[in-house]
Coordinates of C-alpha atoms in Angstrom, one line a residue:
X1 CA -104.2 -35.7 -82.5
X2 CA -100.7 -35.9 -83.7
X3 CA -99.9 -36.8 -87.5
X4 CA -98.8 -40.3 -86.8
X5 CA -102.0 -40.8 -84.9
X6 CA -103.5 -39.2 -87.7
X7 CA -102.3 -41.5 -90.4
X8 CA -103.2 -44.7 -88.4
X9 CA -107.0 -43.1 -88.5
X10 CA -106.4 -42.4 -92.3
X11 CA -105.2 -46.0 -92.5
X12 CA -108.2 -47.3 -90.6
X13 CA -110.9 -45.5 -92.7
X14 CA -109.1 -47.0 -96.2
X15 CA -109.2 -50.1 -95.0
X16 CA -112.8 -49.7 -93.9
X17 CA -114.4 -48.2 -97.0
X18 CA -112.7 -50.1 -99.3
X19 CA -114.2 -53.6 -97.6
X20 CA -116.7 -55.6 -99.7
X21 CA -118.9 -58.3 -99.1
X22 CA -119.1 -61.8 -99.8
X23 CA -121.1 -59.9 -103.2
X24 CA -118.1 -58.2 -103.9
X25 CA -120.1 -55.0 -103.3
X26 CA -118.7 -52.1 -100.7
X27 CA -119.4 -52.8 -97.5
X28 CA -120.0 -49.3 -96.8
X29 CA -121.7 -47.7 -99.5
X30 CA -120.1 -44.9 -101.5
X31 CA -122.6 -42.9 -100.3
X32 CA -121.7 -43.1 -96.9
X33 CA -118.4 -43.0 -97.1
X34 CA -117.7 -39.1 -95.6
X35 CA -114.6 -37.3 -97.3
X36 CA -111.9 -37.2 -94.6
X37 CA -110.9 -33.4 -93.4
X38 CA -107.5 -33.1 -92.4
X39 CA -107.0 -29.1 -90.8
X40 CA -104.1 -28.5 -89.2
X41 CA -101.0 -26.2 -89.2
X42 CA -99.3 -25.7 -92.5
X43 CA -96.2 -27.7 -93.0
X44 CA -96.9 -30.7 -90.6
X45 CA -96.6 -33.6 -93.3
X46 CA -100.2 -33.7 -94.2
X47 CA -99.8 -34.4 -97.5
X48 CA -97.1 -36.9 -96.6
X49 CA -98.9 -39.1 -94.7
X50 CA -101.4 -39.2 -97.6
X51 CA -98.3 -40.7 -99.9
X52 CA -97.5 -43.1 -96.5
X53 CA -101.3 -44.2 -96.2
X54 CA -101.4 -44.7 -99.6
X55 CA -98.5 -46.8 -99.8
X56 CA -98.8 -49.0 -97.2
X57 CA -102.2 -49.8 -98.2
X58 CA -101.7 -50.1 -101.5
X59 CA -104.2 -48.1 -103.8
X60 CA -103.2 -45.5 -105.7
X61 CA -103.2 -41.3 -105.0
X62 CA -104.0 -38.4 -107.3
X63 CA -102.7 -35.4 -105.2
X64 CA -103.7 -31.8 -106.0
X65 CA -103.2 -28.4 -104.5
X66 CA -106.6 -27.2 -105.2
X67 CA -105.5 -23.1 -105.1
X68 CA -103.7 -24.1 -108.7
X69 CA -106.9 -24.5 -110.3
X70 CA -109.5 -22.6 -112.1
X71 CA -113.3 -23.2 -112.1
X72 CA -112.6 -24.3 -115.4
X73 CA -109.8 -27.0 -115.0
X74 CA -112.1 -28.3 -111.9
X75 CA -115.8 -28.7 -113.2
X76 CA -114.5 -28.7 -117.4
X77 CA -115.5 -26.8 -120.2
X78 CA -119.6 -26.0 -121.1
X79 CA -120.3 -27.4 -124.5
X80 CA -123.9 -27.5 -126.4
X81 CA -125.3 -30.6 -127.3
X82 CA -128.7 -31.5 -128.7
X83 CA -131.3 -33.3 -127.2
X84 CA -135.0 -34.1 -127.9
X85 CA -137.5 -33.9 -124.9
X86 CA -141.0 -35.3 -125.7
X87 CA -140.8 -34.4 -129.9
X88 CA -138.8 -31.1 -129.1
X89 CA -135.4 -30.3 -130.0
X90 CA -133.4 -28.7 -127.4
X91 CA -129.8 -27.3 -126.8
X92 CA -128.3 -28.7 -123.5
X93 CA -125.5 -27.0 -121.9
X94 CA -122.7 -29.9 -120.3
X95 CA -119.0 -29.9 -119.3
X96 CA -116.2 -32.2 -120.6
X97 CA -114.8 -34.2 -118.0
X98 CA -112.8 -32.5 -115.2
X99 CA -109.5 -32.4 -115.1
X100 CA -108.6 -34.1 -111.9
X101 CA -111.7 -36.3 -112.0
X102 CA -109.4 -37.6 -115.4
X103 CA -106.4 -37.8 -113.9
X104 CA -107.8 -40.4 -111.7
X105 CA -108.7 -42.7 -115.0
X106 CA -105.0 -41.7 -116.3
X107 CA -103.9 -43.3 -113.4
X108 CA -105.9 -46.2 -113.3
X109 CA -104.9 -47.1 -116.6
X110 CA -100.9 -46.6 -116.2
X111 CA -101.0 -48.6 -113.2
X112 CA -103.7 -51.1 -112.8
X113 CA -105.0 -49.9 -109.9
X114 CA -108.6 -49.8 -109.4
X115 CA -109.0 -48.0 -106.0
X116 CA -107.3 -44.9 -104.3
X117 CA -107.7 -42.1 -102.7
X118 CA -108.2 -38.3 -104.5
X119 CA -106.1 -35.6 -102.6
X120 CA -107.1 -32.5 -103.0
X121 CA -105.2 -30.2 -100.5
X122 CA -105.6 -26.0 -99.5
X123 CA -109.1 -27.0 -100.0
X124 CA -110.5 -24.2 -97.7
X125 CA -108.5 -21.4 -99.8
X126 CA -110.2 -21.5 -103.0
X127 CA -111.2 -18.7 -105.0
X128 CA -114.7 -17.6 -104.9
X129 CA -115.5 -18.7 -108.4
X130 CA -114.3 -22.0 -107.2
X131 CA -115.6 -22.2 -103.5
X132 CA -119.3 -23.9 -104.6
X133 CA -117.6 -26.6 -106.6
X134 CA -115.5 -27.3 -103.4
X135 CA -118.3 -27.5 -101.2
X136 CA -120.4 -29.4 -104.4
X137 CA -117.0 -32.1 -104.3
X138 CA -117.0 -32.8 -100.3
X139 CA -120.9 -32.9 -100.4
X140 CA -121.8 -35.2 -103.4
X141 CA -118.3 -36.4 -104.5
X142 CA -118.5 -35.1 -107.8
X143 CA -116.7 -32.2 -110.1
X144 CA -119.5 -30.2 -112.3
X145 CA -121.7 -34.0 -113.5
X146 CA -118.4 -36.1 -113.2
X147 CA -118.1 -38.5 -110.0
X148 CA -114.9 -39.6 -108.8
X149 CA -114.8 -43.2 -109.8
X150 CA -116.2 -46.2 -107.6
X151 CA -113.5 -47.5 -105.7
X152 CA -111.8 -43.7 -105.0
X153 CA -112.2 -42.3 -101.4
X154 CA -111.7 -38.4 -101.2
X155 CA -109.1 -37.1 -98.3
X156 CA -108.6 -33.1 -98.2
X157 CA -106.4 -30.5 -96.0
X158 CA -106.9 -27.4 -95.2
X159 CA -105.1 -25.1 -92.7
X160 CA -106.6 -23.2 -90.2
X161 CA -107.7 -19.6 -90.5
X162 CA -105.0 -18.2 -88.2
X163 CA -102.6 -19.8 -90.3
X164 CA -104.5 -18.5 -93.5
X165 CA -105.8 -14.7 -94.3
X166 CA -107.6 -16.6 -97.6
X167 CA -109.2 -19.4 -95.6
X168 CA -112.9 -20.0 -96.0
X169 CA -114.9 -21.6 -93.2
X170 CA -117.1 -24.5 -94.3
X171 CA -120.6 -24.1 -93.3
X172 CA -122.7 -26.7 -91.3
X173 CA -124.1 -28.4 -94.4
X174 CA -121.0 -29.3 -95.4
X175 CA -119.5 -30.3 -92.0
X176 CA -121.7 -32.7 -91.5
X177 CA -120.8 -34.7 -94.7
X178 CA -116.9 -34.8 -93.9
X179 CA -114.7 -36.2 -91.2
X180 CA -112.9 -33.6 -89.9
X181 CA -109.6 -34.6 -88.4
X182 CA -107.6 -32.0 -86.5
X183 CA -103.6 -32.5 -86.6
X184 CA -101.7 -30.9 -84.0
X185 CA -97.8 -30.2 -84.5
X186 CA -95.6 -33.0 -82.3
X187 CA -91.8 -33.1 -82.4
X188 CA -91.6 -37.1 -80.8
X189 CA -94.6 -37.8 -83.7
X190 CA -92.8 -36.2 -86.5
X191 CA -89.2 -37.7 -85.1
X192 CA -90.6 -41.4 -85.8
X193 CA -90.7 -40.2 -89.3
X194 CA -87.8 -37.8 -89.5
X195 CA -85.8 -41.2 -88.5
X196 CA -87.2 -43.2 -91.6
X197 CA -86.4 -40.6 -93.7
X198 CA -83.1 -39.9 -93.2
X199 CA -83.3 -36.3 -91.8
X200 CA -79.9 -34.9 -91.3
X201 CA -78.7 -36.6 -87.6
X202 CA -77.2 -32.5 -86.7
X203 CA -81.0 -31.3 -87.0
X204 CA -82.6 -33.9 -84.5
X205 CA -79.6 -33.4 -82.5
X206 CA -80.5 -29.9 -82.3
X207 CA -84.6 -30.5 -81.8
X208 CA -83.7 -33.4 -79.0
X209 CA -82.0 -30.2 -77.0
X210 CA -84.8 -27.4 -78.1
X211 CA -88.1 -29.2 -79.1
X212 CA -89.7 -25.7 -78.3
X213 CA -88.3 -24.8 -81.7
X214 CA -89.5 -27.3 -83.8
X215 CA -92.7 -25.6 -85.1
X216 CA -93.3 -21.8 -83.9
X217 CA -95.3 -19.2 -85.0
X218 CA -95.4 -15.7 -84.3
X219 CA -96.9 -12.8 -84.9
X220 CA -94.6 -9.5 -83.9
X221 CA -94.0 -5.7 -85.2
X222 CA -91.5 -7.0 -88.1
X223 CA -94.5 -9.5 -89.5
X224 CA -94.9 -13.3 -89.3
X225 CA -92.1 -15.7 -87.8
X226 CA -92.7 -19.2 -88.2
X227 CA -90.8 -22.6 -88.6
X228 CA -92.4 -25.6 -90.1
X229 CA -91.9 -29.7 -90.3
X230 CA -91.3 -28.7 -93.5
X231 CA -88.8 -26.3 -93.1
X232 CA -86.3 -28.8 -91.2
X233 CA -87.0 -31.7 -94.0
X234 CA -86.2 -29.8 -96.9
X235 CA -83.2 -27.7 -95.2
X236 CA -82.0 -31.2 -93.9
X237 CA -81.4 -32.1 -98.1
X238 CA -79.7 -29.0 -98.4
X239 CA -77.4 -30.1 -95.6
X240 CA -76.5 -33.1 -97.4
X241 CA -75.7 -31.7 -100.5
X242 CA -73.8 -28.8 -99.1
X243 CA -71.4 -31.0 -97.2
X244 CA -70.8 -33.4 -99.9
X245 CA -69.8 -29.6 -102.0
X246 CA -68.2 -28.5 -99.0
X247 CA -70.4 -25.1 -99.0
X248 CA -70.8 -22.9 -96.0
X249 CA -74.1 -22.9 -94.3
X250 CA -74.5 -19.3 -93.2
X251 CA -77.6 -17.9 -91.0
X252 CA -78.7 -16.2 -94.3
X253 CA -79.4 -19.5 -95.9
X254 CA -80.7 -21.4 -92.5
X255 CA -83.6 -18.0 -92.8
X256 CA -84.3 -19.2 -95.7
X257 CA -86.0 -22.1 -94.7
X258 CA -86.9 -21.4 -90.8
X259 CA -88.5 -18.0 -90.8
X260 CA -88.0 -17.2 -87.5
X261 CA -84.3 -15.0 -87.2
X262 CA -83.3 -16.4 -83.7
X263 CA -84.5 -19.8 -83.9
X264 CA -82.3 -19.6 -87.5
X265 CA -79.1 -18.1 -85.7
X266 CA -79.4 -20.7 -82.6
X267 CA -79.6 -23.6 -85.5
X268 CA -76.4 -21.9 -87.6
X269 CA -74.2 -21.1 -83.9
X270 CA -75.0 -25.2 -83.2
X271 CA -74.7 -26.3 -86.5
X272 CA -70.9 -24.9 -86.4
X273 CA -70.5 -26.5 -82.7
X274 CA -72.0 -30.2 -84.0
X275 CA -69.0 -30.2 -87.0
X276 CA -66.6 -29.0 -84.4
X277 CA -67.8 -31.6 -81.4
X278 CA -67.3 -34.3 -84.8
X279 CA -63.9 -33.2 -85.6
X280 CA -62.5 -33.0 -81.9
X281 CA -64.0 -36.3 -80.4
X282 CA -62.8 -38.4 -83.6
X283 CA -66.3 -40.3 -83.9
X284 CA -64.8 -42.5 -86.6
X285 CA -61.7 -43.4 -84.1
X286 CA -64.1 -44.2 -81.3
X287 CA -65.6 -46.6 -83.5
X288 CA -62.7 -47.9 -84.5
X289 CA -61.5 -48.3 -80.7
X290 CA -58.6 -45.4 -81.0
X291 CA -59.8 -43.1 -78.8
X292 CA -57.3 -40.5 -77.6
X293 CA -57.2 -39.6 -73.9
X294 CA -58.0 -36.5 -74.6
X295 CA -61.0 -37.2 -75.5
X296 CA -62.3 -38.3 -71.7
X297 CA -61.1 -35.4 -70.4
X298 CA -63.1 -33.2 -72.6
X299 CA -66.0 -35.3 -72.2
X300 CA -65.5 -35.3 -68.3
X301 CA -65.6 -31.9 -68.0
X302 CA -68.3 -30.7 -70.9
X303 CA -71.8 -29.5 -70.3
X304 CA -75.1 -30.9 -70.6
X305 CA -75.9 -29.3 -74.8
X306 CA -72.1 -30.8 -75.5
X307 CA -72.5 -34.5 -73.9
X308 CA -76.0 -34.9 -75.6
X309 CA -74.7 -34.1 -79.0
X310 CA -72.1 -36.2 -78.6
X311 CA -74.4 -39.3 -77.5
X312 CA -76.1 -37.9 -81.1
X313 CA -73.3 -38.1 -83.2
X314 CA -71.9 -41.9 -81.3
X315 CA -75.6 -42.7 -83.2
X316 CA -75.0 -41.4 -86.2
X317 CA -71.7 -43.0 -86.6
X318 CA -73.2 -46.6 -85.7
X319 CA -75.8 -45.8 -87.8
X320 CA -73.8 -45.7 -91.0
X321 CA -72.5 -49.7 -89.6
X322 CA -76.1 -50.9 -89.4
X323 CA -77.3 -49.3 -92.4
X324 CA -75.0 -51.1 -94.1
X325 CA -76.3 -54.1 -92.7
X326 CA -79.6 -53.9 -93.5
X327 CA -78.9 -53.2 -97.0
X328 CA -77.3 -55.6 -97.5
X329 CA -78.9 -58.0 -95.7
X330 CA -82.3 -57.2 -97.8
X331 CA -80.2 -57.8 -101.1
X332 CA -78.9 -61.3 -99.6
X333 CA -82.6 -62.5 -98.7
X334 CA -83.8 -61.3 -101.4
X335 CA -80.8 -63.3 -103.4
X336 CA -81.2 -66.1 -101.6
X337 CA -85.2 -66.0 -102.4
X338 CA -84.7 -65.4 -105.9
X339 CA -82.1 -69.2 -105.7
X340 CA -85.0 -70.8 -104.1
X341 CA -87.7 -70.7 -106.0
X342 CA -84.9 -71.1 -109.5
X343 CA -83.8 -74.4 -107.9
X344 CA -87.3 -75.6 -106.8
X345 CA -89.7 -74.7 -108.9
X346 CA -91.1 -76.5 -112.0
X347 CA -90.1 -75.3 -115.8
X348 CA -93.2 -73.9 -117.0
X349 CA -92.2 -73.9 -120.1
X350 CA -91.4 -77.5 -122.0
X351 CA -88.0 -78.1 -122.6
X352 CA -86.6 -75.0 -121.1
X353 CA -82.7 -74.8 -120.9
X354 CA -81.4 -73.3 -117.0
X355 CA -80.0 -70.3 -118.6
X356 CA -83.5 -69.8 -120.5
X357 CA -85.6 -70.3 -117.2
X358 CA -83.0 -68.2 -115.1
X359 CA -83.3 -65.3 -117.5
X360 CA -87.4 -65.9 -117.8
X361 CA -87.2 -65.2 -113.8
X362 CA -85.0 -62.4 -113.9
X363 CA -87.4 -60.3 -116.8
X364 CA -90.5 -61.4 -114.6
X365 CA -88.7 -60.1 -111.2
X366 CA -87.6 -56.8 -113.0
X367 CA -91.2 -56.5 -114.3
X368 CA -92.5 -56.6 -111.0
X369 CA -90.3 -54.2 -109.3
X370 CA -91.3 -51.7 -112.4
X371 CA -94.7 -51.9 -111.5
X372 CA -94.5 -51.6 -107.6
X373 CA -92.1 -48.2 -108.1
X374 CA -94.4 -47.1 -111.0
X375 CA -97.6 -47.6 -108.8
X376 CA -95.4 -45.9 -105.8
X377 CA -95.2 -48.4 -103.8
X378 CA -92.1 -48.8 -103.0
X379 CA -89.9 -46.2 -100.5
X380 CA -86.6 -44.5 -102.3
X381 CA -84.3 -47.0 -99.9
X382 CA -86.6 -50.3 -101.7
X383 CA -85.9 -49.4 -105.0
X384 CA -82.2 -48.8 -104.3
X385 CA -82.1 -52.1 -102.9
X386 CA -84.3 -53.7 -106.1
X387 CA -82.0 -52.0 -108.7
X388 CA -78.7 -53.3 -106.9
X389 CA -80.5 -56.5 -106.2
X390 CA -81.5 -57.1 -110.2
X391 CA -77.5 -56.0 -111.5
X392 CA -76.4 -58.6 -108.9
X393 CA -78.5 -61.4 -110.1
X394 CA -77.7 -60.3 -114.1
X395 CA -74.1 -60.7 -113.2
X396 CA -74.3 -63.7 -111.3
X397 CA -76.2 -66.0 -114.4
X398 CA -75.2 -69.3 -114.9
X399 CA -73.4 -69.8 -118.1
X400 CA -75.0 -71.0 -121.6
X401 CA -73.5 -74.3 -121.7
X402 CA -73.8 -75.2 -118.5
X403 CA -74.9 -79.0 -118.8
X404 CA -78.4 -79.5 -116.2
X405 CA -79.7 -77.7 -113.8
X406 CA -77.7 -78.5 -110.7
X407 CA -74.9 -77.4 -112.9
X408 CA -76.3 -73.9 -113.5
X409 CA -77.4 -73.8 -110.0
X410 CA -74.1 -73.8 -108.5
X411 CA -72.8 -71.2 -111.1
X412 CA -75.6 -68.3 -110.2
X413 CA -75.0 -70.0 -106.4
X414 CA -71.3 -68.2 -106.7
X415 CA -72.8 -64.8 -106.9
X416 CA -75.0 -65.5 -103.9
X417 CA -71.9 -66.9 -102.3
X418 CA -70.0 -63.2 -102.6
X419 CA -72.9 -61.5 -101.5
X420 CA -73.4 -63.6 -98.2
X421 CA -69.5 -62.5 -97.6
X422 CA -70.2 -58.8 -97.7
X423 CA -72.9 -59.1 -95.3
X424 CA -70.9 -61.2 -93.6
X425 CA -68.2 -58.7 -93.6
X426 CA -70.9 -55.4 -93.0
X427 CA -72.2 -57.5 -89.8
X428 CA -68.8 -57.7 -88.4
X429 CA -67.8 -54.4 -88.6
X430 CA -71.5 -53.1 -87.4
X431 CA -70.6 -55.4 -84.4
X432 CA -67.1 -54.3 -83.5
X433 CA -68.1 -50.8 -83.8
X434 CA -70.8 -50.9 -81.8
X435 CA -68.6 -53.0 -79.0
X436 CA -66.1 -50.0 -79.3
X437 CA -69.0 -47.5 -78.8
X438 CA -69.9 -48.7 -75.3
X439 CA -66.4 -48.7 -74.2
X440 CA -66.2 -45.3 -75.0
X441 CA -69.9 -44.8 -73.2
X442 CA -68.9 -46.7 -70.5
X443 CA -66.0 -44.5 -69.9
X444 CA -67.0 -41.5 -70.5
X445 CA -71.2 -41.6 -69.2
X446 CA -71.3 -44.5 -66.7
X447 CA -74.0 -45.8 -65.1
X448 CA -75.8 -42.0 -66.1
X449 CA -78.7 -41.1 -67.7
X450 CA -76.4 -40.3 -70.9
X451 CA -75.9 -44.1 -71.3
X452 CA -79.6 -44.7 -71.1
X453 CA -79.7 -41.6 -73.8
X454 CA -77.9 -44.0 -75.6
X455 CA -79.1 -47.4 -75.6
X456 CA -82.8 -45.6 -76.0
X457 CA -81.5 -44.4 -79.6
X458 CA -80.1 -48.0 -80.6
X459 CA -83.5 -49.4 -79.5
X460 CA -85.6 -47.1 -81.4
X461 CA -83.7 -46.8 -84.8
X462 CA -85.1 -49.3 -86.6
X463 CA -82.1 -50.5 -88.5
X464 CA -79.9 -50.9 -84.7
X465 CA -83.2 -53.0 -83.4
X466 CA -83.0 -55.1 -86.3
X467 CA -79.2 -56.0 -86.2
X468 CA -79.7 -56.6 -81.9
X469 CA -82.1 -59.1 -82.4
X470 CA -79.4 -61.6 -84.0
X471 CA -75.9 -60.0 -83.0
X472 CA -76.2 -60.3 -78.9
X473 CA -74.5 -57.5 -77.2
X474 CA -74.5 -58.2 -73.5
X475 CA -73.9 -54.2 -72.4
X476 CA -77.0 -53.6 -74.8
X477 CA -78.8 -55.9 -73.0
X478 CA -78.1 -54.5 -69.2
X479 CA -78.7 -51.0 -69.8
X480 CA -81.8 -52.1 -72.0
X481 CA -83.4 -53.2 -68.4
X482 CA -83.0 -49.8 -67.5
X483 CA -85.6 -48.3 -70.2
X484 CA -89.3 -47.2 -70.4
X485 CA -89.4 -46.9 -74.1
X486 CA -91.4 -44.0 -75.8
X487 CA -91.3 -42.1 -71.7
X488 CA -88.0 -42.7 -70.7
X489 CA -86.0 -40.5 -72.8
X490 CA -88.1 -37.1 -72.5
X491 CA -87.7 -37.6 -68.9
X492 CA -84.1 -38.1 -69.0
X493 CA -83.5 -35.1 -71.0
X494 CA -85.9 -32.9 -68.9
X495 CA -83.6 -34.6 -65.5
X496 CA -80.1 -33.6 -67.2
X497 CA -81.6 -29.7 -68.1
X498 CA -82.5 -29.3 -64.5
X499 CA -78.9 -30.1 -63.4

């Protein structure tokens, strides 16, 4: 399976194990809840869906990569201790508690949390000192005579041997006390994410046109050749941070994250051609309905790798409109929710002034944000929004000697008021841009399969779905008809090579 089907599984089995009973006991008992095996290609995301899964169900994760450790750090340290056995004095041998089987209490007492899942990842490369305790932790849960903690489901990864010249192979025994769940790579899989987070728009315009390149290994003469989902995500942050320092990105450094030289050099010779398509078809200008003339007649005239990196970059420019919109959009609702509750609800406290009750709501709402983004629950984008959200609402109190509560209503109401303006104002200029980009599409694509490119990315981002289900855009809507989302696209891309 891919690793999206693979986290919905994950998802699944939390959910499952974690059920109890009208008791309040586990409706699956510890004892049969198997330790999930996750084998698959290194550098997939297999420890990111873990932080996802997680997350979204809301326990907490201890991660480890198990290679890091010695026999020592995993089971503890022997100790002697005395014990009597029927009138006889004996020395015991026992081990202090393990180190990761500890860092699951750590974490239980910084967060609350009282369920999770332990990570332990590279499991099947373990030194041979270490290899029984492995086998010992996926068979009976435990680390030397320490069990993970009730409540604590165990999820590992290892990689296949192919992939690994240290990899161990489990033996039956202990196959048939896991869940083995095989990952296979999957460019439209790993895209979904890739979107969420933000990977850099040249990258995916460059995988859309060569999916074949997204994960490769090879074996040759010269050694091992290979680029990994990881390998994009973390050359995508160097991106960023290279154009913001405006640093050339060579072939040299593109190597140095996809180790395959010609997949490297095709990324650097397209990289330079995506800045250049930017720079001659004016993105920002289309959007802003100033588009030169040109411009058509390059577009008219341009091949099949130029028009679809053009349909990429007409995205990414909306996208920077609509993700405007949705932040601040989540920072008005979450304003506006904030009011509510401050107008409505009951003092809790006897003769408590507005300001005092305001300011009582304000500490309690940053508490709570603290605690989600310390417990991890909360995506980077969420607590952007929370910390912009919290100075918004400390400059917007209502003054000291404001005289009842309708009074001091309508003073934090004048903060609310600004900030319903600048989403007014973001919603606008999402929807005049996004006007202008289908005249340009219109005139330069038609009724061709590069439109349909193009209204397939708008309903796919999630940020672009969100802002069309209140702003109506009539053109959105026609070529929308045209669309078999999830199918459509890799059909219309496989139609345009073929020309």
């Amino acid at each position: 399976m891919n690793i999206k089907q693979a986290k919905e599984e994950i998802k699944h089995s939390v959910r499952a194990y974690l059920a109890k009973d009208v008791a309040g006991e586990y409706k699956i008992p510890a004892i049969r809840q198997r330790p999930l095996l996750l084998m698959g290609p290194p550098g997939i995301g297999k420890t990111q869906i873990m932080e996802q899964v997680a997350r979204e169900c809301r326990v907490g994760l201890v991660s480890y990569t198990i290679t890091h450790h010695t026999r020592q750090s995993a089971v503890g340290l022997p100790f002697i201790k005395e014990q009597t056995f029927q009138g006889t004095a004996c020395s015991v041998t026992e081990y202090t508690m393990s180190e990761i089987i500890a860092s699951i209490y750590r974490k239980m007492e910084e967060t609350g949390l009282r369920e999770g899942i332990l990570f332990i990842d590279e499991i099947n490369c373990v030194s041979e000192t270490l290899a029984p305790t492995m086998l010992q932790f996926l068979q009976c849960k435990t680390f030397g005579n320490q069990a993970v903690p009730p409540g604590w489901l165990i999820a590992a990864a290892g990689n296949p041997p192919e992939y690994n010249k240290s990899v161990r192979e489990f033996d039956m025994v202990t196959l048939d006390r896991v869940r083995t769940i095989s990952v296979e790579a999957d460019y439209k899989a790993w895209r979904e994410y890739a979107r969420t987070q933000n990977i850099h728009a040249a990258l995916l315009s460059y995988l859309d046109l060569r999916p074949q390149n997204f994960y490769r290994v090879e074996a040759d003469v010269d050694g091992l050749k290979y680029v990994t989902a990881r390998g994009w995500e973390d050359f995508s942050y160097l991106l960023f941070a290279y154009e913001e320092m405006h640093l050339p990105v060579t072939k040299e450094i593109t190597c140095e994250f996809l180790h395959h030289a010609d997949v490297a050099e095709d990324v650097a010779a397209y990289l330079d051609l995506y800045r250049k398509y930017q720079d001659d078809y004016g993105i920002t200008e289309i959007l802003s309905g100033k588009v030169k003339s040109v411009v058509y007649a390059r577009i008219y005239e341009a091949g099949f790798d130029e028009r679809i990196s053009v349909v990429n970059l007409l995205v990414d420019g909306l996208m920077n409109y609509l993700s405007k919109v949705s932040f601040e959009k989540n920072i008005t609702d979450a304003y506006f929710a904030f009011l509510k509750v401050y107008r409505t609800k009951s003092s809790e406290k006897e003769g408590e002034e507005p300001l005092q009750k305001y300011l009582r709501m304000l500490k309690e709402l940053e508490q709570e944000h603290a605690r989600n983004e310390k417990e991890g629950f909360l995506e980077k984008a969420q607590i952007q929004e929370n910390r912009h959200l919290l100075a918004l609402l400390k400059a917007g109190q209502p003054a000291e000697n404001a005289s009842d509560m309708e009074e001091a209503f309508e003073q934090a109401k004048t903060g609310f008021d600004k900030q319903r303006d600048y989403l007014e104002s973001a919603e606008d200029a999402a929807g005049a841009a996004l006007e202008y980009a289908f005249d340009f599409a219109e005139e330069a694509f038609g009724q061709s399969e590069e439109m349909v490119l193009f209204v397939t990315e708008l309903t796919v981002q999630k940020e672009a779905a969100s802002f069309l289900t209140e702003y109506t855009c009539e053109r959105y809507l026609k070529y929308n008809k045209q669309l078999l989302i999830g199918t459509r696209k890799s059909e219309l891309l496989s139609e345009l090579r073929q020309r």
